[in-house]
């Protein structure tokens, strides 16, 4: 089973844009950091642009956030790239002749809805700025542990 990494890759991209400080950020440079291909990054950036979270000019490396990172929630980032797709998915390929298969999935579905609501509530409380702040905490911890302060992503 393949899990979607769109949210984490999109947040990575947004953080890269935010931390880039007006640097010449190409999709290739961001893709190198995410360890993916530039077309995938352009796809994510297109979704972000359509959702009104970034602005950029096609073919130019000038993406920028449309609002401050402390006003951009994890939920709106998620919805920009995943739409209304739920976090958890039922197995819709169970045997329709089996009462257990049908009723178990219906029972699980009730709990998945509760989990979805709780996750979405929490995701509205987490902003891109919170993630960037935690990034700096982690960066400081990693560099203090390794004593390698000159290490960068580029």
Tab-separated table of C-alpha atoms in Angstrom:
chain	number	residue	atom	x	y	z
A	1	UNK	CA	0.000	0.000	0.000
A	2	UNK	CA	1.395	3.351	-1.001
A	3	UNK	CA	0.915	6.279	1.356
A	4	UNK	CA	0.587	9.850	0.157
A	5	UNK	CA	3.477	12.135	1.030
A	6	UNK	CA	1.881	15.153	-0.623
A	7	UNK	CA	1.261	17.008	2.643
A	8	UNK	CA	4.790	16.607	3.965
A	9	UNK	CA	6.300	17.388	0.557
A	10	UNK	CA	4.074	20.452	0.219
A	11	UNK	CA	4.977	21.738	3.683
A	12	UNK	CA	8.643	21.089	2.842
A	13	UNK	CA	8.183	23.163	-0.327
A	14	UNK	CA	6.432	25.994	1.528
A	15	UNK	CA	9.132	26.037	4.202
A	16	UNK	CA	11.784	26.106	1.505
A	17	UNK	CA	10.037	29.091	-0.120
A	18	UNK	CA	9.641	30.838	3.221
A	19	UNK	CA	13.219	30.202	4.315
A	20	UNK	CA	14.613	31.016	0.871
A	21	UNK	CA	14.557	34.741	1.629
A	22	UNK	CA	13.867	35.779	-1.969
A	23	UNK	CA	16.562	33.482	-3.314
A	24	UNK	CA	16.292	32.174	-6.855
A	25	UNK	CA	14.229	29.082	-5.973
A	26	UNK	CA	13.653	26.824	-8.928
A	27	UNK	CA	11.505	23.708	-8.830
A	28	UNK	CA	14.721	21.785	-9.499
A	29	UNK	CA	16.383	23.231	-6.386
A	30	UNK	CA	13.342	22.453	-4.231
A	31	UNK	CA	13.064	18.979	-5.789
A	32	UNK	CA	16.681	18.300	-4.857
A	33	UNK	CA	15.865	19.020	-1.219
A	34	UNK	CA	12.704	16.869	-1.291
A	35	UNK	CA	14.532	14.135	-3.273
A	36	UNK	CA	11.983	14.068	-6.058
A	37	UNK	CA	11.598	15.419	-9.560
A	38	UNK	CA	10.909	19.058	-10.482
A	39	UNK	CA	7.647	18.182	-12.281
A	40	UNK	CA	6.189	16.867	-9.009
A	41	UNK	CA	7.196	20.084	-7.215
A	42	UNK	CA	5.609	22.147	-9.988
A	43	UNK	CA	2.439	20.078	-9.568
A	44	UNK	CA	2.368	20.811	-5.816
A	45	UNK	CA	3.094	24.490	-6.432
A	46	UNK	CA	0.288	24.645	-8.981
A	47	UNK	CA	-2.138	23.268	-6.388
A	48	UNK	CA	-0.862	25.824	-3.852
A	49	UNK	CA	-1.307	28.612	-6.373
A	50	UNK	CA	-4.836	27.446	-7.228
A	51	UNK	CA	-5.649	27.456	-3.502
A	52	UNK	CA	-4.302	30.999	-3.204
A	53	UNK	CA	-1.469	30.063	-0.837
A	54	UNK	CA	1.407	31.083	-3.107
A	55	UNK	CA	1.898	33.381	-6.030
A	56	UNK	CA	4.393	32.878	-8.797
A	57	UNK	CA	4.933	33.449	-12.471
A	58	UNK	CA	5.066	30.298	-14.570
A	59	UNK	CA	8.583	29.584	-15.780
A	60	UNK	CA	10.203	31.884	-13.230
A	61	UNK	CA	11.714	31.100	-9.850
A	62	UNK	CA	9.839	33.715	-7.878
A	63	UNK	CA	7.300	31.873	-5.720
A	64	UNK	CA	6.191	33.615	-2.558
A	65	UNK	CA	3.604	33.066	0.137
A	66	UNK	CA	0.387	35.051	-0.271
A	67	UNK	CA	0.029	35.497	3.479
A	68	UNK	CA	2.254	35.309	6.539
A	69	UNK	CA	3.187	31.776	7.634
A	70	UNK	CA	1.450	32.290	10.992
A	71	UNK	CA	-1.843	32.641	9.108
A	72	UNK	CA	-1.462	29.518	6.955
A	73	UNK	CA	-2.815	26.389	8.652
A	74	UNK	CA	-1.799	22.816	8.083
A	75	UNK	CA	-5.418	22.012	7.214
A	76	UNK	CA	-5.597	24.528	4.389
A	77	UNK	CA	-2.269	23.246	3.066
A	78	UNK	CA	-3.631	19.687	3.222
A	79	UNK	CA	-6.833	20.643	1.425
A	80	UNK	CA	-4.844	22.500	-1.241
A	81	UNK	CA	-3.077	19.309	-2.324
A	82	UNK	CA	-5.384	16.515	-1.185
A	83	UNK	CA	-8.797	18.179	-1.562
A	84	UNK	CA	-11.428	16.479	0.559
A	85	UNK	CA	-9.576	13.156	0.615
A	86	UNK	CA	-9.811	11.660	4.117
A	87	UNK	CA	-6.714	10.829	6.131
A	88	UNK	CA	-7.833	7.229	6.678
A	89	UNK	CA	-9.400	4.994	4.043
A	90	UNK	CA	-11.822	2.105	4.320
A	91	UNK	CA	-11.253	-1.127	2.442
A	92	UNK	CA	-14.002	-0.886	-0.142
A	93	UNK	CA	-13.017	-4.171	-1.756
A	94	UNK	CA	-14.492	-6.536	0.843
A	95	UNK	CA	-16.798	-9.400	-0.031
A	96	UNK	CA	-20.332	-7.974	-0.398
A	97	UNK	CA	-21.737	-11.409	0.537
A	98	UNK	CA	-20.011	-11.307	3.925
A	99	UNK	CA	-21.886	-9.577	6.732
A	100	UNK	CA	-18.720	-9.201	8.756
A	101	UNK	CA	-16.882	-7.533	5.877
A	102	UNK	CA	-19.674	-5.029	5.292
A	103	UNK	CA	-20.530	-4.246	8.912
A	104	UNK	CA	-16.927	-4.040	10.099
A	105	UNK	CA	-16.167	-1.470	7.415
A	106	UNK	CA	-19.270	0.526	8.398
A	107	UNK	CA	-18.232	0.383	12.064
A	108	UNK	CA	-14.674	1.437	11.252
A	109	UNK	CA	-16.077	4.245	9.103
A	110	UNK	CA	-17.839	5.760	12.119
A	111	UNK	CA	-14.565	5.886	14.037
A	112	UNK	CA	-12.644	7.174	11.020
A	113	UNK	CA	-15.075	10.115	10.853
A	114	UNK	CA	-14.332	10.917	14.509
A	115	UNK	CA	-10.594	10.663	13.897
A	116	UNK	CA	-10.897	12.865	10.790
A	117	UNK	CA	-12.758	15.555	12.734
A	118	UNK	CA	-10.200	15.507	15.565
A	119	UNK	CA	-7.274	15.606	13.134
A	120	UNK	CA	-8.785	18.473	11.156
A	121	UNK	CA	-9.397	20.438	14.359
A	122	UNK	CA	-5.757	19.972	15.375
A	123	UNK	CA	-4.559	20.830	11.860
A	124	UNK	CA	-6.341	24.196	12.089
A	125	UNK	CA	-4.274	24.943	15.192
A	126	UNK	CA	-0.900	24.241	13.524
A	127	UNK	CA	0.475	26.938	11.240
A	128	UNK	CA	3.334	27.000	8.799
A	129	UNK	CA	5.062	29.318	11.279
A	130	UNK	CA	4.754	26.650	13.997
A	131	UNK	CA	6.457	24.196	11.657
A	132	UNK	CA	9.200	26.685	10.791
A	133	UNK	CA	9.745	27.438	14.484
A	134	UNK	CA	10.049	23.703	15.181
A	135	UNK	CA	12.407	23.430	12.199
A	136	UNK	CA	14.757	25.927	13.868
A	137	UNK	CA	14.565	23.994	17.150
A	138	UNK	CA	15.406	20.724	15.382
A	139	UNK	CA	18.151	22.364	13.321
A	140	UNK	CA	19.767	23.785	16.448
A	141	UNK	CA	19.553	20.406	18.184
A	142	UNK	CA	21.012	18.504	15.243
A	143	UNK	CA	23.842	20.970	14.708
A	144	UNK	CA	24.642	21.135	18.410
A	145	UNK	CA	24.803	17.337	18.515
A	146	UNK	CA	26.960	17.008	15.424
A	147	UNK	CA	29.031	20.160	15.910
A	148	UNK	CA	28.678	20.635	12.137
A	149	UNK	CA	27.316	24.167	11.928
A	150	UNK	CA	28.343	24.660	8.281
A	151	UNK	CA	26.112	21.866	7.006
A	152	UNK	CA	23.326	23.045	4.678
A	153	UNK	CA	20.716	21.527	2.384
A	154	UNK	CA	22.187	23.058	-0.754
